Amino acid sequence: MTAATPAPPTTGSGEPQGARGIGRATALVSVLNLTSRATGLLRVVAMSAALGATALGDTYQAANLVSNILFELLAGGLLSAALVPTFVDLVDRGRREDAARLGGILLGAALVALTAVVAAALLLADQLMGLLTAGVEDPGLRADQRALGVFLLWFFLPQVLLYACGSVATALLHAERRFVAAAIAPVFNNLVVISAMGAFWLLRDGAPPSLDLDLVEKLVLGAGATVGVLAMTLVPLVALRRTDLTLRPRWDLHDPRLRPLAAQGAWAAGHLGLNQVFAMATVVVAGRVSGGVVAYQVAFTFFLLPYALLANPLTTTLYPRLAAAVAAGRPHEAADDVSWGLRSMSFILLPASVLIGVLARPLLEVVRLGNLDVAGADLVALTTSGYMVGLLGYAASFLLTRAAYAAGDTRSPTLVSLVATGVGAVVLVVGTEVLDGDARLLVLGLTHAGVVTASALGLLPALRRRIGTVRLSATILRDAAFAALAGVAAWGVASSIGIDTRLAAVGSLTLGGLGGALAYVGLHALAHSDELRVLRRPGRVLR
């Protein structure tokens, strides 16, 4: 399950040599991400059908977030993105076994520390669920959610150890320019969870979702999620083994490379931790609206779909290349690559964000099944529209953060994120206090959009000092204007068809999306935009 792609040099003009290799890798990751996100969408549909936008769904989603938050707070920064430049340097100098040994040392230390953290978290499970359900106003409902969440945490918290193994294996694979395993791994997780949700639905035998579950039903929910994470973790581990590298946990705290890596990892962990703190705050605030946590989780899944298909493959394949360019003393080439990467994202993501935001309600009507009723679909659609405003900012912040890491700067992204997240948290709390009802969920997405966009813009001065100027082309404004007009066209078509039936919703979604896409491409054609090359050569990125 691996595919290797070399990291070719660039020219002095910023035109990447070997761009076809990068384009093939990007296209391959895009296809695999499509498979992953398609099964992820089915997972969302299955969860919505089985759990609904209900207190049960809120409890499951909130408890399931805890393992992700703990990992990102404590080890994600060191064991994921921040490791790639170090591994790239070792691999490019022919020291592959040394890279694997270093990965094993880091993994060994992380597993020991994380095991202690998981044990402590299990002892504090009741307090953790108390925090996550603090926004629930009904004390009886809050107590029931808390009790079920504590049970689920006994299955969800050990996932932290699996995330650690998968992260180090993925970092080593990316350093080897092998991207397939990490891209396809979530498919296995999704399939397991879909099966678990199907089994839960059958066990309920048509009964509406409630917090009053028997032991078997609880076990299906808890064990199903953890078995899915285990399956996802095994994929990169097996793929790494097939490259003749073996990742074995080691205990060697005297390795001289640990201290600088730990310092970098601490800053990177701070950055990821801030993201997770904001996510936790969002869960608490969303809990003020019945079904709000489910609406947030489902909406964020839809939000991530265009990012995963259109932007993440570019960031993933560029990152080792950026690290190699900086290590070779060619930082200006990294700046050129980041610049055309941002132009590519602007051209593709701006229309995607507008069209999905405009067509969110028909989309939800098409996929609505089981216990996701009309009111729940309205909640999810409203939340999705808010999040879509920040799609480009989200993608840009990831690319610019990776560029900073490639340049050896893990500090700036954290400091920028600290300011943006702090302001965003205040806006989140104040906004949801001022507004009532479902409008609170719109604030979630709009605040997130402000945070990620501010983070991206705030990183530009720091990158200028490290690699040179990252050019933001004026074409971004043109892309935004054309995307807005395309959104108007899509809305007009969808509104004329309506969503009174599922067939009508399919027509609204399909014809509205097609009309908007044609309008966007047509406007660029009239403007003779160079960006249309990305459509004529889908395996390549813009330059």
XYZ file of C-alpha atoms in Angstrom:
543
model
C 0.000 0.000 0.000
C 2.809 2.398 -0.738
C 3.712 4.614 -3.620
C 6.959 6.515 -3.908
C 7.369 9.908 -5.515
C 10.751 11.642 -5.780
C 11.271 15.187 -4.556
C 12.579 16.972 -7.645
C 14.450 20.276 -7.626
C 12.898 23.540 -8.674
C 14.081 26.182 -11.083
C 15.117 29.640 -10.110
C 11.887 31.031 -11.533
C 9.805 29.031 -9.114
C 8.598 26.582 -11.767
C 8.920 23.129 -10.186
C 10.914 20.654 -12.194
C 9.393 17.189 -12.171
C 5.948 18.701 -11.659
C 4.344 15.694 -13.323
C 5.648 13.514 -10.490
C 4.147 15.845 -7.925
C 0.951 16.038 -9.954
C 0.658 12.247 -10.130
C 1.208 11.931 -6.391
C -1.319 14.688 -5.719
C -3.872 13.105 -8.054
C -3.334 9.683 -6.470
C -3.827 11.037 -2.964
C -6.924 12.892 -4.203
C -8.450 9.664 -5.523
C -7.675 7.828 -2.299
C -9.019 10.713 -0.243
C -12.168 10.571 -2.357
C -12.586 6.935 -1.366
C -11.865 7.785 2.248
C -14.285 10.706 2.319
C -16.969 8.763 0.462
C -16.881 6.105 3.161
C -16.654 8.911 5.712
C -19.870 10.357 4.325
C -21.488 6.938 4.577
C -20.243 6.807 8.151
C -21.934 10.137 8.888
C -25.151 8.917 7.279
C -24.988 5.681 9.284
C -24.352 7.539 12.541
C -27.128 10.016 11.826
C -29.544 7.201 11.018
C -28.619 5.205 14.119
C -28.161 7.978 16.683
C -29.956 10.983 15.192
C -29.511 14.621 16.195
C -30.384 13.643 19.762
C -28.883 13.548 23.238
C -27.541 10.062 22.454
C -25.765 11.356 19.359
C -24.402 14.331 21.295
C -23.032 12.059 24.038
C -21.368 9.658 21.615
C -19.756 12.451 19.619
C -18.558 14.349 22.682
C -17.002 11.268 24.301
C -15.395 10.224 21.023
C -13.655 13.591 20.793
C -11.757 13.119 24.048
C -9.127 10.703 22.721
C -8.415 12.974 19.750
C -8.093 16.013 21.981
C -5.778 14.286 24.460
C -3.504 12.962 21.732
C -3.215 16.305 19.964
C -2.618 18.124 23.241
C 0.063 15.776 24.530
C 1.824 14.089 21.625
C 0.338 15.003 18.269
C 2.753 17.858 17.643
C 5.851 15.772 18.237
C 4.687 12.566 16.574
C 3.103 13.925 13.403
C 3.879 16.916 11.185
C 6.855 18.256 13.141
C 8.740 14.977 12.618
C 8.591 14.999 8.831
C 11.452 17.499 8.173
C 13.796 15.532 10.464
C 12.898 12.242 8.824
C 13.198 13.777 5.335
C 16.729 14.959 6.119
C 17.771 11.502 7.336
C 16.131 9.646 4.450
C 17.569 11.985 1.809
C 21.046 11.393 3.264
C 20.601 7.643 2.975
C 20.052 7.051 6.699
C 16.687 5.307 6.514
C 17.389 2.873 9.354
C 18.473 5.764 11.547
C 15.175 7.508 10.823
C 13.251 4.368 11.814
C 15.304 4.026 15.001
C 14.635 7.638 15.944
C 10.948 7.070 15.298
C 11.049 4.048 17.594
C 12.692 6.046 20.380
C 10.084 8.765 20.129
C 7.268 6.231 20.001
C 8.597 4.353 23.031
C 8.750 7.487 25.154
C 5.329 8.591 23.931
C 3.661 5.263 24.706
C 4.978 5.266 28.274
C 3.819 8.831 28.874
C 0.476 8.386 27.138
C -0.298 5.187 29.035
C 0.010 7.139 32.276
C -2.193 9.895 30.864
C -4.853 7.437 29.709
C -4.904 5.822 33.155
C -5.309 9.217 34.821
C -8.015 10.238 32.349
C -9.959 7.060 33.057
C -9.904 7.909 36.744
C -11.193 11.385 35.873
C -13.697 10.208 33.265
C -16.669 11.492 35.233
C -15.131 14.956 35.503
C -14.278 14.984 31.797
C -17.840 14.198 30.820
C -19.047 16.778 33.294
C -17.021 19.373 31.404
C -18.250 18.230 27.992
C -21.901 18.282 29.053
C -21.678 21.573 30.946
C -23.775 23.310 28.296
C -26.769 20.981 28.818
C -29.355 22.864 30.869
C -31.575 19.973 32.039
C -29.817 18.429 35.103
C -31.467 15.027 34.652
C -30.498 14.825 30.992
C -26.998 16.025 31.821
C -26.584 13.271 34.432
C -27.724 10.579 31.977
C -25.363 11.845 29.280
C -22.536 11.958 31.775
C -23.092 8.347 32.870
C -23.171 6.969 29.330
C -20.167 9.067 28.328
C -18.098 7.662 31.197
C -18.822 4.119 29.980
C -17.821 4.995 26.420
C -14.589 6.669 27.546
C -13.281 3.307 28.763
C -13.244 2.288 25.096
C -12.368 5.619 23.502
C -9.446 6.769 25.679
C -7.089 3.841 24.832
C -7.321 4.972 21.203
C -4.676 7.564 22.129
C -2.000 4.839 22.080
C -3.083 3.689 18.635
C -2.976 7.252 17.299
C 0.630 7.531 18.484
C 1.699 4.413 16.573
C -0.085 5.496 13.408
C 1.316 9.028 13.519
C 4.973 7.991 13.682
C 4.499 5.379 10.952
C 2.795 7.964 8.732
C 5.573 10.518 9.288
C 8.169 7.939 8.203
C 6.149 7.016 5.121
C 5.772 10.671 4.109
C 9.521 11.185 4.505
C 9.929 8.320 2.031
C 7.453 10.120 -0.301
C 4.949 7.325 0.190
C 1.458 8.695 0.627
C -0.989 5.903 -0.194
C -1.255 4.109 3.139
C -2.081 7.179 5.207
C -4.632 8.324 2.630
C -6.467 5.003 2.475
C -6.261 4.076 6.182
C -9.405 5.981 7.260
C -11.458 3.812 4.892
C -10.938 0.833 7.189
C -11.952 2.870 10.224
C -15.066 4.108 8.449
C -16.131 0.642 7.346
C -15.839 -0.737 10.869
C -17.835 2.143 12.366
C -20.496 1.845 9.639
C -20.849 -1.833 10.520
C -21.098 -0.986 14.214
C -23.795 1.613 13.568
C -25.715 -0.867 11.442
C -25.508 -3.441 14.217
C -26.674 -0.866 16.773
C -29.623 0.108 14.589
C -30.639 -3.542 14.247
C -30.342 -4.067 17.993
C -32.663 -1.127 18.610
C -35.252 -2.730 16.293
C -36.841 0.564 15.334
C -36.863 2.071 18.830
C -36.060 5.809 18.867
C -32.596 6.870 20.108
C -32.359 7.252 23.871
C -29.755 7.263 26.619
C -31.294 4.143 28.156
C -29.159 1.464 26.484
C -28.505 -2.115 27.500
C -24.978 -3.480 27.892
C -24.761 -5.018 24.412
C -25.827 -1.758 22.757
C -23.221 0.169 24.743
C -20.526 -2.351 23.823
C -21.351 -2.076 20.131
C -20.945 1.708 20.240
C -17.783 1.702 22.342
C -15.913 -1.274 20.911
C -16.935 -0.477 17.330
C -15.184 2.888 17.393
C -11.991 1.499 18.938
C -11.753 -1.478 16.579
C -12.077 1.023 13.730
C -9.113 3.039 15.021
C -7.110 -0.179 15.393
C -7.799 -1.103 11.772
C -6.776 2.385 10.646
C -3.525 2.187 12.628
C -2.489 -1.163 11.192
C -2.509 0.142 7.609
C 0.524 2.498 7.836
C 2.348 0.049 10.111
C 2.009 -2.741 7.547
C 2.917 -0.369 4.709
C 6.045 0.731 6.567
C 7.060 -2.882 7.101
C 6.820 -3.435 3.335
C 9.462 -0.723 2.806
C 11.924 -2.836 4.832
C 11.634 -0.429 7.755
C 10.318 -1.659 11.083
C 8.930 0.653 13.719
C 9.709 -0.775 17.167
C 9.162 1.193 20.377
C 12.526 1.804 22.052
C 13.563 3.286 25.372
C 16.572 5.581 24.993
C 16.150 8.978 26.594
C 19.850 9.740 26.127
C 19.684 10.133 22.347
C 21.026 13.665 21.670
C 18.371 14.327 19.028
C 15.524 14.047 21.494
C 15.938 17.430 23.159
C 15.698 19.628 20.031
C 12.900 17.446 18.677
C 11.071 17.681 21.977
C 11.350 21.473 21.883
C 9.951 21.591 18.355
C 7.297 19.069 19.245
C 6.227 21.047 22.291
C 5.525 24.118 20.151
C 3.750 22.015 17.526
C 1.740 20.297 20.248
C 0.754 23.722 21.510
C -0.569 24.584 18.069
C -2.560 21.368 17.789
C -3.659 21.688 21.382
C -5.121 25.121 20.760
C -7.113 23.670 17.879
C -8.453 20.957 20.146
C -9.251 23.372 22.958
C -11.265 25.418 20.485
C -12.977 22.221 19.318
C -13.845 21.344 22.909
C -15.217 24.839 23.493
C -17.293 24.403 20.351
C -18.723 21.123 21.654
C -19.670 22.737 24.961
C -21.355 25.677 23.230
C -23.073 23.423 20.679
C -24.493 21.408 23.563
C -26.712 24.376 24.413
C -28.856 23.462 21.402
C -30.539 20.059 21.383
C -28.752 18.018 18.718
C -26.157 20.759 18.376
C -23.120 18.527 18.920
C -24.294 16.139 16.209
C -25.014 19.088 13.911
C -21.490 20.396 14.522
C -19.833 17.028 13.907
C -21.811 16.262 10.755
C -21.332 19.791 9.413
C -17.600 19.629 10.065
C -17.452 16.334 8.183
C -19.043 17.989 5.153
C -16.674 20.927 5.608
C -13.649 18.632 5.536
C -14.785 16.835 2.374
C -13.624 19.462 -0.172
C -10.496 20.114 1.875
C -9.598 16.430 1.888
C -10.223 16.019 -1.837
C -8.839 19.276 -3.196
C -6.326 20.763 -0.743
C -4.967 18.100 1.580
C -3.356 16.074 -1.258
C -1.443 19.167 -2.352
C -0.271 19.959 1.180
C 0.644 16.323 1.832
C 2.795 15.912 -1.276
C 4.353 19.371 -1.008
C 5.440 19.100 2.615
C 8.425 16.733 2.166
C 9.448 18.769 -0.881
C 9.393 22.018 1.110
C 11.480 20.427 3.855
C 14.005 19.119 1.312
C 14.304 22.530 -0.382
C 14.979 24.313 2.902
C 17.461 21.648 4.036
C 19.320 22.035 0.713
C 19.640 25.802 1.196
C 16.982 26.772 -1.375
C 14.301 28.486 0.746
C 13.180 30.725 -2.139
C 12.010 27.611 -3.975
C 9.860 26.702 -1.003
C 8.325 30.195 -1.121
C 7.560 29.774 -4.824
C 5.925 26.397 -4.208
C 3.784 27.771 -1.390
C 2.713 30.720 -3.559
C 1.386 28.617 -6.419
C -0.086 26.189 -3.911
C -2.191 29.010 -2.485
C -3.287 30.059 -5.968
C -4.356 26.500 -6.707
C -6.340 26.310 -3.491
C -8.041 29.635 -4.152
C -9.159 28.614 -7.632
C -10.606 25.306 -6.469
C -11.786 25.870 -2.908
C -13.596 29.196 -3.191
C -16.269 27.889 -5.587
C -16.478 24.640 -3.624
C -17.137 26.500 -0.381
C -19.807 28.720 -1.936
C -21.615 25.904 -3.748
C -21.669 23.561 -0.753
C -22.823 26.387 1.497
C -25.642 27.341 -0.869
C -26.686 23.739 -1.534
C -26.264 22.430 2.014
C -29.984 21.932 2.593
C -30.622 19.903 -0.602
C -27.502 17.887 0.215
C -28.805 17.049 3.679
C -32.206 16.126 2.266
C -30.547 13.661 -0.111
C -28.534 11.882 2.604
C -31.115 12.165 5.406
C -32.021 8.732 6.753
C -33.344 7.079 9.883
C -33.412 9.276 12.976
C -32.135 12.441 11.287
C -35.415 14.317 10.891
C -36.198 17.526 8.995
C -35.382 19.714 11.992
C -32.032 17.951 12.399
C -31.259 18.412 8.709
C -32.034 22.127 9.043
C -29.598 22.368 11.966
C -26.814 20.603 10.072
C -27.360 22.663 6.905
C -27.218 25.936 8.830
C -24.031 24.888 10.617
C -22.443 23.662 7.382
C -23.081 26.977 5.629
C -21.311 28.827 8.418
C -18.249 26.580 8.304
C -17.903 26.801 4.524
C -17.029 30.500 4.802
C -13.626 29.507 6.181
C -12.680 26.688 3.802
C -9.885 28.552 2.005
C -8.567 29.996 5.254
C -8.498 26.516 6.779
C -6.570 25.020 3.865
C -4.180 27.978 3.682
C -3.433 27.800 7.403
C -2.478 24.129 7.070
C -0.200 24.761 4.099
C 1.478 27.773 5.718
C 1.935 25.903 8.998
C 3.649 23.052 7.146
C 5.846 25.584 5.356
C 6.863 27.052 8.713
C 7.657 23.575 10.068
C 9.703 22.813 6.964
C 11.693 25.980 7.674
C 12.330 24.841 11.249
C 9.846 27.249 12.818
C 7.318 25.484 15.035
C 6.998 28.502 17.326
C 5.280 31.040 15.067
C 2.213 28.925 14.165
C 1.537 28.365 17.862
C 1.856 32.027 18.818
C -0.336 33.127 15.920
C -2.890 30.453 16.768
C -2.849 31.478 20.432
C -3.976 34.994 19.576
C -6.511 33.929 16.939
C -7.969 31.157 19.090
C -8.179 33.387 22.152
C -10.110 36.050 20.287
C -12.230 33.374 18.604
C -13.149 31.773 21.924
C -14.377 35.120 23.241
C -16.432 35.699 20.088
C -17.820 32.163 20.344
C -18.998 32.605 23.921
C -20.349 36.131 23.462
C -22.034 35.308 20.158
C -23.853 32.294 21.532
C -24.934 34.274 24.596
C -26.351 37.127 22.527
C -28.130 34.937 19.969
C -30.889 32.449 20.636
C -31.858 29.053 19.271
C -30.435 27.670 16.055
C -28.604 30.910 15.222
C -26.037 29.868 17.823
C -24.897 27.102 15.493
C -24.240 29.557 12.674
C -21.884 31.390 15.029
C -19.814 28.202 15.393
C -18.918 28.115 11.712
C -18.411 31.842 11.255
C -16.147 32.049 14.301
C -14.113 29.086 13.069
C -13.772 30.807 9.691
C -12.437 33.933 11.358
C -9.938 31.992 13.469
C -8.412 29.958 10.624
C -8.288 32.895 8.203
C -6.613 35.128 10.778
C -4.128 32.342 11.532
C -3.208 32.003 7.858
C -2.696 35.736 7.381
C -0.743 35.985 10.619
C 1.802 33.408 9.431
C 2.847 35.347 6.326
C 5.273 37.757 8.091
C 6.977 34.877 9.920
C 7.403 32.939 6.681
C 8.808 36.001 4.939
C 11.672 36.029 7.445
C 12.385 32.331 6.933
C 11.897 31.560 3.244
C 11.097 34.865 1.558
C 7.877 36.432 0.369
C 4.876 34.190 -0.188
C 2.974 35.993 -2.911
C -0.797 36.298 -2.584
C -1.982 36.812 -6.140
C -4.723 39.302 -6.956
C -6.450 36.416 -8.729
C -7.794 35.393 -5.310
C -10.148 38.394 -5.432
C -11.265 37.401 -8.918
C -11.841 33.819 -7.783
C -13.954 35.099 -4.886
C -16.085 37.306 -7.149
C -16.639 34.533 -9.690
C -17.453 32.056 -6.899
C -20.068 34.437 -5.477
C -21.740 34.779 -8.884
C -21.643 31.001 -9.301
C -23.335 30.682 -5.917
C -26.148 32.977 -7.057
C -26.639 30.809 -10.142
C -26.684 27.611 -8.075
C -29.155 29.100 -5.595
C -31.457 30.197 -8.405
C -31.555 26.743 -9.957
C -31.976 24.927 -6.632
C -34.715 27.291 -5.437
C -36.734 26.762 -8.593
C -36.711 22.982 -8.065
C -37.111 22.811 -4.286
C -36.666 19.914 -1.860
C -40.251 18.769 -1.332
C -39.279 15.185 -2.173
C -35.974 13.317 -2.150
C -36.041 13.213 -5.954
C -36.523 16.973 -6.069
C -33.635 17.386 -3.622
C -31.415 15.269 -5.883
C -32.374 17.504 -8.797
C -31.712 20.677 -6.803
C -28.323 19.405 -5.687
C -27.240 18.049 -9.068
C -28.540 20.772 -11.359
C -27.745 23.549 -8.907
C -24.189 22.305 -8.501
C -23.755 21.821 -12.240
C -25.158 25.260 -12.988
C -22.884 26.891 -10.441
C -19.812 25.023 -11.676
C -20.507 25.924 -15.307
C -21.028 29.556 -14.343
C -17.690 29.622 -12.504
C -15.752 27.987 -15.336
C -17.520 30.168 -17.902
C -16.579 33.357 -16.083
C -12.951 32.258 -15.929
C -13.060 31.399 -19.632
C -14.367 34.866 -20.461
C -11.556 36.333 -18.371
C -8.985 34.074 -20.131
C -7.777 32.871 -16.732
C -4.556 30.895 -16.635
C -6.057 28.920 -13.755
C -8.178 26.896 -16.172
C -5.059 24.846 -16.852
C -5.821 22.915 -13.673
C -8.939 21.578 -15.413
C -7.158 20.767 -18.653
C -4.368 18.992 -16.711
C -6.064 17.531 -13.645
C -2.944 15.739 -12.483
C -1.006 18.967 -12.053
C -1.159 21.963 -9.784
C -1.064 25.586 -10.877
C 2.153 27.440 -11.463
